[in-house]
CSV table of C-alpha atoms (C1' of nucleotides) in Angstrom, one decimal:
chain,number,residue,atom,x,y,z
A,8,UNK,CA,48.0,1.8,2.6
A,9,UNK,CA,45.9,0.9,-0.2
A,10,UNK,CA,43.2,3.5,-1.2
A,11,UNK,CA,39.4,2.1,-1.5
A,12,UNK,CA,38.1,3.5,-4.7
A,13,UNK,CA,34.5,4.9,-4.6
A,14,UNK,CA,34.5,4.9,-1.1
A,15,UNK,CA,34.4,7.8,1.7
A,16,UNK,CA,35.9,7.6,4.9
A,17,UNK,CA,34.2,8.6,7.7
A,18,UNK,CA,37.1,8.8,10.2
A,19,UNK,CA,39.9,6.2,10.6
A,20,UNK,CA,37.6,4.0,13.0
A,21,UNK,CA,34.4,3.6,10.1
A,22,UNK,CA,36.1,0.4,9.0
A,23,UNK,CA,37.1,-3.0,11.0
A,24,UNK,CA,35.7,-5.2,13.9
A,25,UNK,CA,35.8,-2.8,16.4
A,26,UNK,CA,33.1,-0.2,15.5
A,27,UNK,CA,30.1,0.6,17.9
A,28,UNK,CA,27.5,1.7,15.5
A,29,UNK,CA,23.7,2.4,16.3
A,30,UNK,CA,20.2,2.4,14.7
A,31,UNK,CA,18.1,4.6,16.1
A,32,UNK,CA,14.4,4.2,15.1
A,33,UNK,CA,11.3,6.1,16.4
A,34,UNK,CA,8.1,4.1,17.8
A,35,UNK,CA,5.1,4.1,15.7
A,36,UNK,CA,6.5,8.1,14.6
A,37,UNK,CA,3.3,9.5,12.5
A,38,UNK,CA,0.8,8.0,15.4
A,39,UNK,CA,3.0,9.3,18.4
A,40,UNK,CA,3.3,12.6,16.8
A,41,UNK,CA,0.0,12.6,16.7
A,42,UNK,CA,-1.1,11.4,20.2
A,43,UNK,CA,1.3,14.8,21.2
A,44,UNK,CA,-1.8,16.5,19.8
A,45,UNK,CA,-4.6,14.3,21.0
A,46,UNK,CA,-3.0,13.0,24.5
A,47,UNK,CA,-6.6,11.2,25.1
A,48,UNK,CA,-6.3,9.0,22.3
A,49,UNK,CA,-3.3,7.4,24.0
A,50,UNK,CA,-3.9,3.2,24.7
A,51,UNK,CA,-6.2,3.2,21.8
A,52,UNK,CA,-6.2,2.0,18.3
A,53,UNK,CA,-5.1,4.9,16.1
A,54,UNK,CA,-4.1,5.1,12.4
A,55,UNK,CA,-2.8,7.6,10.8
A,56,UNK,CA,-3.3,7.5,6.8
A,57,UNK,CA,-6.0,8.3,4.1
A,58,UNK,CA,-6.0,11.1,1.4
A,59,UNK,CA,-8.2,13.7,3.1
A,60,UNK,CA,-9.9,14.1,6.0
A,61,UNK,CA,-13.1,12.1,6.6
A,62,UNK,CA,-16.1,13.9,7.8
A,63,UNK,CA,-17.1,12.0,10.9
A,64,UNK,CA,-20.6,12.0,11.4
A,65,UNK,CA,-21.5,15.2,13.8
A,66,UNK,CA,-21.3,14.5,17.7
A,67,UNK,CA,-19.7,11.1,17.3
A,68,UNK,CA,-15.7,12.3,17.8
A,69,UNK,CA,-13.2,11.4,16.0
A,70,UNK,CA,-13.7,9.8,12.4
A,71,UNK,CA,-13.0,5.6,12.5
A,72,UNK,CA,-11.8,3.3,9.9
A,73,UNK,CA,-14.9,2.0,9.3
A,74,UNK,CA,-16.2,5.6,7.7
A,75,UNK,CA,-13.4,5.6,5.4
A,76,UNK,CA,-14.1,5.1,1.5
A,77,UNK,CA,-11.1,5.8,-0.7
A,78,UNK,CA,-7.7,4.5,-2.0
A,79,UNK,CA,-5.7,5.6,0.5
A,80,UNK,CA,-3.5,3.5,2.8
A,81,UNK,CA,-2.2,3.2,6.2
A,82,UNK,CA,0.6,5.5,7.1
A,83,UNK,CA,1.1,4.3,10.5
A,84,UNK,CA,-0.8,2.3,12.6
A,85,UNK,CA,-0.1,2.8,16.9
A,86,UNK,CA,0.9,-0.7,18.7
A,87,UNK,CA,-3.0,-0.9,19.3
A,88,UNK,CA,-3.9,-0.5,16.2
A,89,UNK,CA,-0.9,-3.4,15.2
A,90,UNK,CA,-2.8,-5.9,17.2
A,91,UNK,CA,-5.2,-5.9,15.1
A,92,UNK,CA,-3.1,-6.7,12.3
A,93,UNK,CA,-2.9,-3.2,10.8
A,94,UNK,CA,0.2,-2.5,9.2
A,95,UNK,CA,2.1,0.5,7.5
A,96,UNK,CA,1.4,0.3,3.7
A,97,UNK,CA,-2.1,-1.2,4.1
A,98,UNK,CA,-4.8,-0.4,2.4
A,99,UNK,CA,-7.5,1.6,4.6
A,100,UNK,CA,-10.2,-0.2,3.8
A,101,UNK,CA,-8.8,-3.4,4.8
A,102,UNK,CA,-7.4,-2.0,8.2
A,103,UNK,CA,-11.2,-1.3,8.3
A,104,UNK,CA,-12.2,-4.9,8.1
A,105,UNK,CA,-9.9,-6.0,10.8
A,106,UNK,CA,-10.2,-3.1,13.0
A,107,UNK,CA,-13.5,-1.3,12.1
A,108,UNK,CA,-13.4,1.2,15.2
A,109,UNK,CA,-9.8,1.9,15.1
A,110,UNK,CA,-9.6,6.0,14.7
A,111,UNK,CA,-8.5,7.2,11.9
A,112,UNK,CA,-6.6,10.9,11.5
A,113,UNK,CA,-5.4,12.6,8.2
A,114,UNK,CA,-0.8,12.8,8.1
A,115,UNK,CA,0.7,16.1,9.1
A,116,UNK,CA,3.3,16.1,7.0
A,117,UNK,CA,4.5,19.3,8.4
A,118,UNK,CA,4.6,18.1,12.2
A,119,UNK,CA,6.6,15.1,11.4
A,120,UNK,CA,9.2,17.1,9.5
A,121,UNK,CA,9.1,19.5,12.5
A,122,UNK,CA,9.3,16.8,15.2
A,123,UNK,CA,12.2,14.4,12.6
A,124,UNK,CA,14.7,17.5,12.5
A,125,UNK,CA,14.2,18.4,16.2
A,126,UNK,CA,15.5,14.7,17.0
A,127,UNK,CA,18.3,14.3,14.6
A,128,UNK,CA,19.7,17.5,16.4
A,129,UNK,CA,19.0,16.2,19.5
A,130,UNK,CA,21.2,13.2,18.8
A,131,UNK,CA,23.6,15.2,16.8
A,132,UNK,CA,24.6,17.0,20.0
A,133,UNK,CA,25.5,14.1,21.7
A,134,UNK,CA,27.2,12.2,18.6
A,135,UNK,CA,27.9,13.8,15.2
A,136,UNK,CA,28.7,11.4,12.8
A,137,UNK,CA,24.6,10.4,11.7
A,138,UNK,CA,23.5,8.9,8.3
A,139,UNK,CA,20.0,10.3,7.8
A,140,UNK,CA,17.7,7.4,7.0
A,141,UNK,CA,14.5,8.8,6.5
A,142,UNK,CA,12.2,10.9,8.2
A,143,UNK,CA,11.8,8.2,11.6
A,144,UNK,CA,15.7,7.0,12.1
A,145,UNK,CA,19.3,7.0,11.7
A,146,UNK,CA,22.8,5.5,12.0
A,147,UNK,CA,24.8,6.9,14.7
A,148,UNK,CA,28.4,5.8,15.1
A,149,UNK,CA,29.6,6.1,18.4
A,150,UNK,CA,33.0,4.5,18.0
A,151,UNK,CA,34.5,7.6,19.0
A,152,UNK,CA,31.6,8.7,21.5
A,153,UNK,CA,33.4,8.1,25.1
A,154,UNK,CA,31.1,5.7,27.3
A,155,UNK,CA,29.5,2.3,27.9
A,156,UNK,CA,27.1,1.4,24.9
A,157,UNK,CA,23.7,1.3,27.3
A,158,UNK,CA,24.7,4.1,29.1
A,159,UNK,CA,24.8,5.8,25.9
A,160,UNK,CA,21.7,4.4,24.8
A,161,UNK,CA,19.9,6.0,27.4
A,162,UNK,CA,21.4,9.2,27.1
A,163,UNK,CA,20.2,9.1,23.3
A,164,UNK,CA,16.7,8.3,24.7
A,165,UNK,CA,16.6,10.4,27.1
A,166,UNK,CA,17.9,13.4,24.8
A,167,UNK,CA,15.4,12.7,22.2
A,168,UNK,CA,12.5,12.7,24.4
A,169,UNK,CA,13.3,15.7,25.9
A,170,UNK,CA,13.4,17.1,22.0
A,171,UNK,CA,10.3,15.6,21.1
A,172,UNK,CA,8.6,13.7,23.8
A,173,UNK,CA,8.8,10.7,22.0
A,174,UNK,CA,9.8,7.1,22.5
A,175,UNK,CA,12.5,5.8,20.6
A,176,UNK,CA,14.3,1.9,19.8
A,177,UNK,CA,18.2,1.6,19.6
A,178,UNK,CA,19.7,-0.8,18.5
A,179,UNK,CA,23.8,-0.8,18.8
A,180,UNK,CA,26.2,-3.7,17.2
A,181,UNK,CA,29.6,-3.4,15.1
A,182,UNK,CA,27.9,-2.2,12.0
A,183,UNK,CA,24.3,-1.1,10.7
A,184,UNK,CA,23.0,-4.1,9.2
A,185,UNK,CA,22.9,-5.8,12.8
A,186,UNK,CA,22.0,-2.5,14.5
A,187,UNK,CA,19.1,-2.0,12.2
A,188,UNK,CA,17.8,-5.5,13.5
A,189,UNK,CA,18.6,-5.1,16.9
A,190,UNK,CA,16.9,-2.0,17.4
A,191,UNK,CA,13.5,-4.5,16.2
A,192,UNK,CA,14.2,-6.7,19.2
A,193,UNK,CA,12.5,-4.5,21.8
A,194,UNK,CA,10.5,-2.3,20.3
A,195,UNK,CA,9.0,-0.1,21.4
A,196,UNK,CA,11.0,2.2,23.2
A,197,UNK,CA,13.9,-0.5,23.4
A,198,UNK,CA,17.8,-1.2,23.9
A,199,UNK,CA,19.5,-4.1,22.3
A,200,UNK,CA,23.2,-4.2,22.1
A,201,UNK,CA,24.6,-7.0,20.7
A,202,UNK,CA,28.4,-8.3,19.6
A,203,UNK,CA,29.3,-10.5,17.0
A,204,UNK,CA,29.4,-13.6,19.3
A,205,UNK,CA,25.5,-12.7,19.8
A,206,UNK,CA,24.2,-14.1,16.7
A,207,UNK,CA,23.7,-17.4,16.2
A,208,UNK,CA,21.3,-17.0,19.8
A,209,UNK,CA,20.0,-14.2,18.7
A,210,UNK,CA,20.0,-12.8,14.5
A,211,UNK,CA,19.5,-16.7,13.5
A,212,UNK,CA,16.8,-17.6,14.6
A,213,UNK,CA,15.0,-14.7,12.9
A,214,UNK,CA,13.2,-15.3,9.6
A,215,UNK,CA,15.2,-13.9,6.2
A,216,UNK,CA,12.8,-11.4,6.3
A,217,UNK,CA,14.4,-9.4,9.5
A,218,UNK,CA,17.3,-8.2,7.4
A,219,UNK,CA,16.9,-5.1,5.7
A,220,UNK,CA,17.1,-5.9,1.5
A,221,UNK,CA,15.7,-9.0,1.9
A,222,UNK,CA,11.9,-8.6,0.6
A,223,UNK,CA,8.9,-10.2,0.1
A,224,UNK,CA,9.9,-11.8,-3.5
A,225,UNK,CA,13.4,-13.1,-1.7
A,226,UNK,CA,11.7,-14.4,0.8
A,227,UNK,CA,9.4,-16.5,-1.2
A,228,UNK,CA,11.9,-17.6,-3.6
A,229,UNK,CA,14.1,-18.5,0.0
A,230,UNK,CA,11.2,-20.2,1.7
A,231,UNK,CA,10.6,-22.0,-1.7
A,232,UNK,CA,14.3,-24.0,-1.0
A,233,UNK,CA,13.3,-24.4,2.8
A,234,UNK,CA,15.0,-21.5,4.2
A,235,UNK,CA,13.2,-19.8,6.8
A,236,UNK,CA,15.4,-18.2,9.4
A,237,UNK,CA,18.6,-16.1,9.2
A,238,UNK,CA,20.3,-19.2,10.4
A,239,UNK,CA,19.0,-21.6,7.5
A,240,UNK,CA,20.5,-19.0,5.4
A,241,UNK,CA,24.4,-19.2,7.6
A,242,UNK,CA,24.1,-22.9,6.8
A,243,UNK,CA,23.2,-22.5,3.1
A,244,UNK,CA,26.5,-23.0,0.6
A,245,UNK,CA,28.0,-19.7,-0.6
A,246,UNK,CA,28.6,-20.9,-4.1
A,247,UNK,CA,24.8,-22.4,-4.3
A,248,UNK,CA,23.3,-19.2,-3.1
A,249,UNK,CA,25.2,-17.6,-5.8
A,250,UNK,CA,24.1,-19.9,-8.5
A,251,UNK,CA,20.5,-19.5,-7.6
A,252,UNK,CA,20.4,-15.5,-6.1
A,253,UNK,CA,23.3,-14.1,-8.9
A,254,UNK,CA,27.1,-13.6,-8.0
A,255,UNK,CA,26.3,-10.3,-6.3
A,256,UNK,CA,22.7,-10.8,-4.7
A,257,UNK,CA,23.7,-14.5,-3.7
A,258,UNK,CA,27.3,-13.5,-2.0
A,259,UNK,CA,25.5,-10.9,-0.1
A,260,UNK,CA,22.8,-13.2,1.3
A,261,UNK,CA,25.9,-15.2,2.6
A,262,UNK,CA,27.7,-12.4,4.0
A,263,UNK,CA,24.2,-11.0,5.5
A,264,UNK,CA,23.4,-14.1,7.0
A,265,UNK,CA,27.2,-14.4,8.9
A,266,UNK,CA,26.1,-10.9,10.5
A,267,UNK,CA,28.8,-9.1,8.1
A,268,UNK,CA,28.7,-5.7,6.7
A,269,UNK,CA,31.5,-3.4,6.7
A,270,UNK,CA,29.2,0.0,4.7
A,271,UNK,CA,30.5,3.0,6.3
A,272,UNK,CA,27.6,5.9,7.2
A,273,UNK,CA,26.8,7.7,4.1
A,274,UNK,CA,26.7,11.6,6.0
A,275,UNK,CA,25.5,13.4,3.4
A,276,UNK,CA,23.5,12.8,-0.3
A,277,UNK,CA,23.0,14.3,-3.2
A,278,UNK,CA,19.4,13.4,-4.1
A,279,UNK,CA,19.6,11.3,-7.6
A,280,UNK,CA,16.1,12.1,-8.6
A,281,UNK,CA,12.8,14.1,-7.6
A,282,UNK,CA,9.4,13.4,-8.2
A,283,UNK,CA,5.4,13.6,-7.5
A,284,UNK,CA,3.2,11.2,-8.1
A,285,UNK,CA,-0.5,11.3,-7.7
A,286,UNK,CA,-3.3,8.0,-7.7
A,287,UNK,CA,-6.8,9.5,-8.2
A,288,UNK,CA,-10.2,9.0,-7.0
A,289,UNK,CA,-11.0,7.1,-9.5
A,290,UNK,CA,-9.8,5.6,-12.9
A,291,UNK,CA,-9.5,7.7,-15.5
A,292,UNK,CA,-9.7,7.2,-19.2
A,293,UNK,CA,-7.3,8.5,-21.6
A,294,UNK,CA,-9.5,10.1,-24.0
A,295,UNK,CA,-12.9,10.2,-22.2
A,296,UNK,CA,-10.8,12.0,-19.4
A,297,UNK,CA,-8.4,13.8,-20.9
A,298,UNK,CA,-9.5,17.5,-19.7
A,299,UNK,CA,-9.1,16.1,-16.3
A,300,UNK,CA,-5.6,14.2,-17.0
A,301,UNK,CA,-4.4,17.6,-18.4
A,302,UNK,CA,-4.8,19.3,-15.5
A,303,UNK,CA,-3.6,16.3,-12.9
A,304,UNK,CA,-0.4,16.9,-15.5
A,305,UNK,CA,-0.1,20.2,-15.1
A,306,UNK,CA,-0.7,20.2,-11.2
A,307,UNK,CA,2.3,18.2,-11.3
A,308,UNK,CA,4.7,19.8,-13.3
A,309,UNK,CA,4.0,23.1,-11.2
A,310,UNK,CA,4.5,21.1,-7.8
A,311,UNK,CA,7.5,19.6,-9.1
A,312,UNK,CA,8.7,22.9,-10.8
A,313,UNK,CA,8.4,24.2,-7.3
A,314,UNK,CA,10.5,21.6,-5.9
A,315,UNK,CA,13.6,21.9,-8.3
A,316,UNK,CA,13.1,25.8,-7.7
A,317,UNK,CA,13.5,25.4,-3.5
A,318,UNK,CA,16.2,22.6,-3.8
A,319,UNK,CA,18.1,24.3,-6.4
A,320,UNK,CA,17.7,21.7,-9.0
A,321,UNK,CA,18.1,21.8,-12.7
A,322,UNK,CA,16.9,18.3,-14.8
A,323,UNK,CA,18.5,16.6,-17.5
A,324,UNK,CA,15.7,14.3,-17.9
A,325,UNK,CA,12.3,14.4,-17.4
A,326,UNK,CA,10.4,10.9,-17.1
A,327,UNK,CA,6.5,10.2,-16.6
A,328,UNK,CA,5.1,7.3,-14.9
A,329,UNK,CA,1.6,5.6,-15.7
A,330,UNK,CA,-0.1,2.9,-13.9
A,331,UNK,CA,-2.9,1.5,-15.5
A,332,UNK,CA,-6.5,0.0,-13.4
A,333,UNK,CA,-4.8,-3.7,-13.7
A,334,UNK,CA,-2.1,-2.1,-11.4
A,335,UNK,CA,0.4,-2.8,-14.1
A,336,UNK,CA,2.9,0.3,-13.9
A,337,UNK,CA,5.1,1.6,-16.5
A,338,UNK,CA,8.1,4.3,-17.3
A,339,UNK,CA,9.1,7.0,-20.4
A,340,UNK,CA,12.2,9.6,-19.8
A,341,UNK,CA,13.4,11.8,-22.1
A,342,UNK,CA,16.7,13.2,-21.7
A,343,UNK,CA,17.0,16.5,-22.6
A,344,UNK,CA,20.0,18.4,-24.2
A,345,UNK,CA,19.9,21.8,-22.2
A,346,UNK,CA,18.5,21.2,-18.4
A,347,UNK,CA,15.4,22.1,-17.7
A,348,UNK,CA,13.5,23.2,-14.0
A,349,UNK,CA,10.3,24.8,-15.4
A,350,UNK,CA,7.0,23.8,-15.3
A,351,UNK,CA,6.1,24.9,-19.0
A,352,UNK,CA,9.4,23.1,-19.9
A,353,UNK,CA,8.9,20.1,-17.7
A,354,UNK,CA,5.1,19.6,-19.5
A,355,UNK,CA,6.3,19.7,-22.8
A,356,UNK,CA,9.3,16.9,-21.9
A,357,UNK,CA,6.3,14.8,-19.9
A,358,UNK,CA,4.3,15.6,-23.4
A,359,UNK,CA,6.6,13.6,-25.6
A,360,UNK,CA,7.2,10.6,-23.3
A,361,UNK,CA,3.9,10.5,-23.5
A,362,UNK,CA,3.2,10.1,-26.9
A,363,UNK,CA,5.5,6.7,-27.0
A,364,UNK,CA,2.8,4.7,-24.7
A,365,UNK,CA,-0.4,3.1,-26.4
A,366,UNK,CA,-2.9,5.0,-24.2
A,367,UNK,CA,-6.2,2.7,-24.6
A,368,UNK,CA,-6.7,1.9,-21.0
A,369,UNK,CA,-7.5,3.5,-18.0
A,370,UNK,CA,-5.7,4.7,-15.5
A,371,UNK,CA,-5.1,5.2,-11.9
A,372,UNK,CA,-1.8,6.8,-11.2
A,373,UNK,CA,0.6,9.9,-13.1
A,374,UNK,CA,3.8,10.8,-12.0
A,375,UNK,CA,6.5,12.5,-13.3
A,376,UNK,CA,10.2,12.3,-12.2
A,377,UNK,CA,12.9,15.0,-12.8
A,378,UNK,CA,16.1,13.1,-12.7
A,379,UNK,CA,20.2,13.7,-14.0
A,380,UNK,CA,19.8,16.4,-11.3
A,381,UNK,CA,22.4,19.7,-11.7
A,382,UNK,CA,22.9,21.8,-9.2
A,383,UNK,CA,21.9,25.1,-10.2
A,384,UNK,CA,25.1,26.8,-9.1
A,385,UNK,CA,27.0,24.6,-10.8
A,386,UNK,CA,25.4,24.0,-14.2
A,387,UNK,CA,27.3,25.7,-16.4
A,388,UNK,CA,25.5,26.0,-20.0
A,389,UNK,CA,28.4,24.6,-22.6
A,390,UNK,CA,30.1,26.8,-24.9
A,391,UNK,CA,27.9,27.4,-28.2
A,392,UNK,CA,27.8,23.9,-30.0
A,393,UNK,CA,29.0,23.7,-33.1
A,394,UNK,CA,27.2,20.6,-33.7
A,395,UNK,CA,24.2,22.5,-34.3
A,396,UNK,CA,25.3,23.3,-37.5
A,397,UNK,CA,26.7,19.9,-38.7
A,398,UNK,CA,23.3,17.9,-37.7
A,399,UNK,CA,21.1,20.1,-40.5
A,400,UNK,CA,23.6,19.7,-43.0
A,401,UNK,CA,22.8,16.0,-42.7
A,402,UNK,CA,19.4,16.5,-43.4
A,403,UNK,CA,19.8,18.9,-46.3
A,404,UNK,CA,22.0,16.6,-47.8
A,405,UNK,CA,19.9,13.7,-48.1
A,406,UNK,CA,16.8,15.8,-48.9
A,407,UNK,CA,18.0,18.5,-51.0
B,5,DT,C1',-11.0,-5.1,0.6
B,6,DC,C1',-7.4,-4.3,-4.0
B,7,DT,C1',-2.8,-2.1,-3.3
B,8,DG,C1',0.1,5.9,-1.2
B,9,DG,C1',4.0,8.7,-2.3
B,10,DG,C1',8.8,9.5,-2.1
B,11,DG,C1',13.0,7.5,-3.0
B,12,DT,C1',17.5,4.1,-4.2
B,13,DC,C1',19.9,0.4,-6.4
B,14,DC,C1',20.4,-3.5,-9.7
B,15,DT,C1',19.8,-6.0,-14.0
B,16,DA,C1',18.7,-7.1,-18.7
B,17,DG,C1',18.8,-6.0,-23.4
B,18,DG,C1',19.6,-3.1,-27.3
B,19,DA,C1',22.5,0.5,-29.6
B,20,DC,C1',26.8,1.7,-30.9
B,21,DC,C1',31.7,1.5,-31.3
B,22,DC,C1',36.2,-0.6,-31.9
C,25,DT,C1',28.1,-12.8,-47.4
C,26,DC,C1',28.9,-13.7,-43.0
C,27,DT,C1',30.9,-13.3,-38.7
C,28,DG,C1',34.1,-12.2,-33.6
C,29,DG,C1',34.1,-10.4,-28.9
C,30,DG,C1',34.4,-6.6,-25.7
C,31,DG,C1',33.1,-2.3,-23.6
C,32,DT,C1',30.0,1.4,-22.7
C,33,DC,C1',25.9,3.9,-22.6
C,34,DC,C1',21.0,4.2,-22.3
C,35,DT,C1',16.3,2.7,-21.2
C,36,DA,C1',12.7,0.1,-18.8
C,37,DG,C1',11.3,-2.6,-15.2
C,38,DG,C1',11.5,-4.5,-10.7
C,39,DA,C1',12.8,-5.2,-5.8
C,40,DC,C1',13.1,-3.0,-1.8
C,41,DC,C1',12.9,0.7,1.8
C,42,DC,C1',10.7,4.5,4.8
DNA sequence: TCTGGGGTCCTAGGACCC
DNA sequence: TCTGGGGTCCTAGGACCC
């Protein structure tokens, strides 16, 4: 048997034609969560988004998009709201312009956490092999789960609900990257289950779009040489995808397209990086602003101090990010010799990235990113270095 | 009416080494 | 006095996702 390098197992079933794999994805999951709290908003346009609370005026309810000035976007919008043509990632006062008396409530951040992990082990007692996606859905395989695929479904559906009293859309195929479009077919609260001899009737007549890694830039460039649908792409040459797309992205884009993916589920992470990132009221410039930059700064290397302290995290690079009012967004790390989780040490590090950007125009976002993560427990400072006597020596040599 | 915040992965180009 | 070809590591930026 020939060993896959790089690549857990999960079970001997994660691999080959015959796995039942699902994509479970909660409806509309901010704006459900929050109908839970305000049942009579149910049926109508709700978004959930914004920075903070807007004030509604007094004795007119609930605050609507229309009342909304700011930068903030659109978190979720509830199928009402959709039909409008709001969408997640939009900016509010856009929303506002297509669907002015939509209501708007502030994210509970808290709730959703509360309602995601009360799901997951919903589904977790049913089927145990999961791949964590993200606060609103999963991978489950259910190769191994005894049962017929809908029946399971329901039982899934059923299980969350009773956990959270939400609606849910599964999608279940041989293997995620069909799952994760299946369980778009009927939403919300849907079941598609679908085999390989399912999709050229139903995966190619989708747009390129519908599979998950293909954006908006690779759907432009796509739609630029005439291919529109998942099937255009089945039809387009392998070697002429790679020519124009690059050997990997192109040979993917052929495989994606033939409804082939073999990724086993990924049931547990290391996190790679952790950061915060703030946009502000307004633009800020670098030197007429700078009291009030310093202190966004410093806000951020406390609240990402405090996240390396809970998670357990030490840094071996620090980088700042800066977007200026022209939206234009740029990068600085600094690696660091000794790893760092401190918000004194994490300042100084976002200090001297910052010194290598010309700093002449204004701004609208800081962040700062701790990444080359160590586990606390298992950092393990090296044995005095004797290097730090050679490296002077250098110095005093050519500068006597 | 300009575009949030938290992530991952890939690529291109330069430094550096052999 | 000018010239190789790889390989690896690092950084910055960009595409994409939830």
């Amino acid at each position: 048997v020939k060993d896959i390098e790089g690549v857990a197992e999960v079970g001997a079933s994660s691999h080959g034609a015959h796995r039942r794999i699902a994509h479970l994805d909660m409806d509309a999951f901010f704006a459900s969560v929050e109908l839970l709290e305000h049942p009579e908003l149910k049926g109508l346009p709700v978004v959930v988004g914004g920075r903070r609370p807007v004030a509604s005026e007094p004795g007119k309810g609930y605050p609507r998009l229309k009342d909304y000035v700011g930068r903030g976007v659109a978190t979720t919008a509830t199928y009402e709201a959709r039909a409008f043509g709001v969408h997640s990632g939009m900016g509010l006062m856009k929303a506002a312009a297509l669907a002015p008396d939509a209501i708007l409530l502030p994210a509970h951040f808290e709730a959703y956490g509360k309602a995601s992990r009360a799901f997951k082990a919903a589904v977790a007692e049913l089927a145990p092999v999961i791949e964590d996606r993200g606060i609103d859905e999963i991978y489950i395989d259910l190769t191994e789960v005894p049962g017929e695929a809908r029946e399971l479904a329901l039982k899934l559906k059923e299980a969350v609900r009773q956990a959270t009293g939400l609606t849910c859309s599964i999608g279940i195929t041989p293997n995620k990257l069909l799952s994760k479009i299946a369980s778009e077919l009927q939403k919300p609260n849907g079941i598609t289950i679908l085999g390989l001899e399912d999709i050229p009737a139903r995966i190619w007549p989708l747009p390129c779009g519908a599979i998950n890694g293909i954006g908006p830039k690779a759907t432009a460039k796509l739609e630029a040489f005439q291919i529109r649908t998942i099937g255009d792409l089945a039809k387009a040459n392998r070697d002429w995808l790679v020519e124009h797309f690059g050997r990997s992205h192109g040979a993917w884009l052929h495989e994606a397209a033939h409804g082939r993916d073999d990724r086993p589920l990924a049931m547990s992470r290391e996190p790679k990086s952790i950061s915060r990132e703030t946009t502000f009221e307004r633009d800020l410039h670098p030197r007429l602003d700078r009291e009030a930059l310093s202190l966004i700064l410093l806000d951020l290397c406390e609240r990402l101090a405090q996240d390396l302290a809970r998670k357990r995290y030490l840094a071996r690079c620090v980088g700042i990010k800066l977007r200026f009012e022209d939206f234009t967004t740029i990068t600085r790390v600094q690696s660091l010799s000794v790893p760092i989780a401190d918000a004194a040490s994490l300042r100084e590090a976002a200090r001297a990235s910052l010194k290598r950007v010309a700093l002449d125009r204004r701004l609208r976002l800081l962040g700062l990113r701790a990444g080359d993560l160590v586990k606390v427990d298992e950092y393990q400072p090296p044995p005095t270095a004797p290097s730090r006597v050679a490296e002077p020596g250098l110095f005093t040599d050519l500068n006597p």
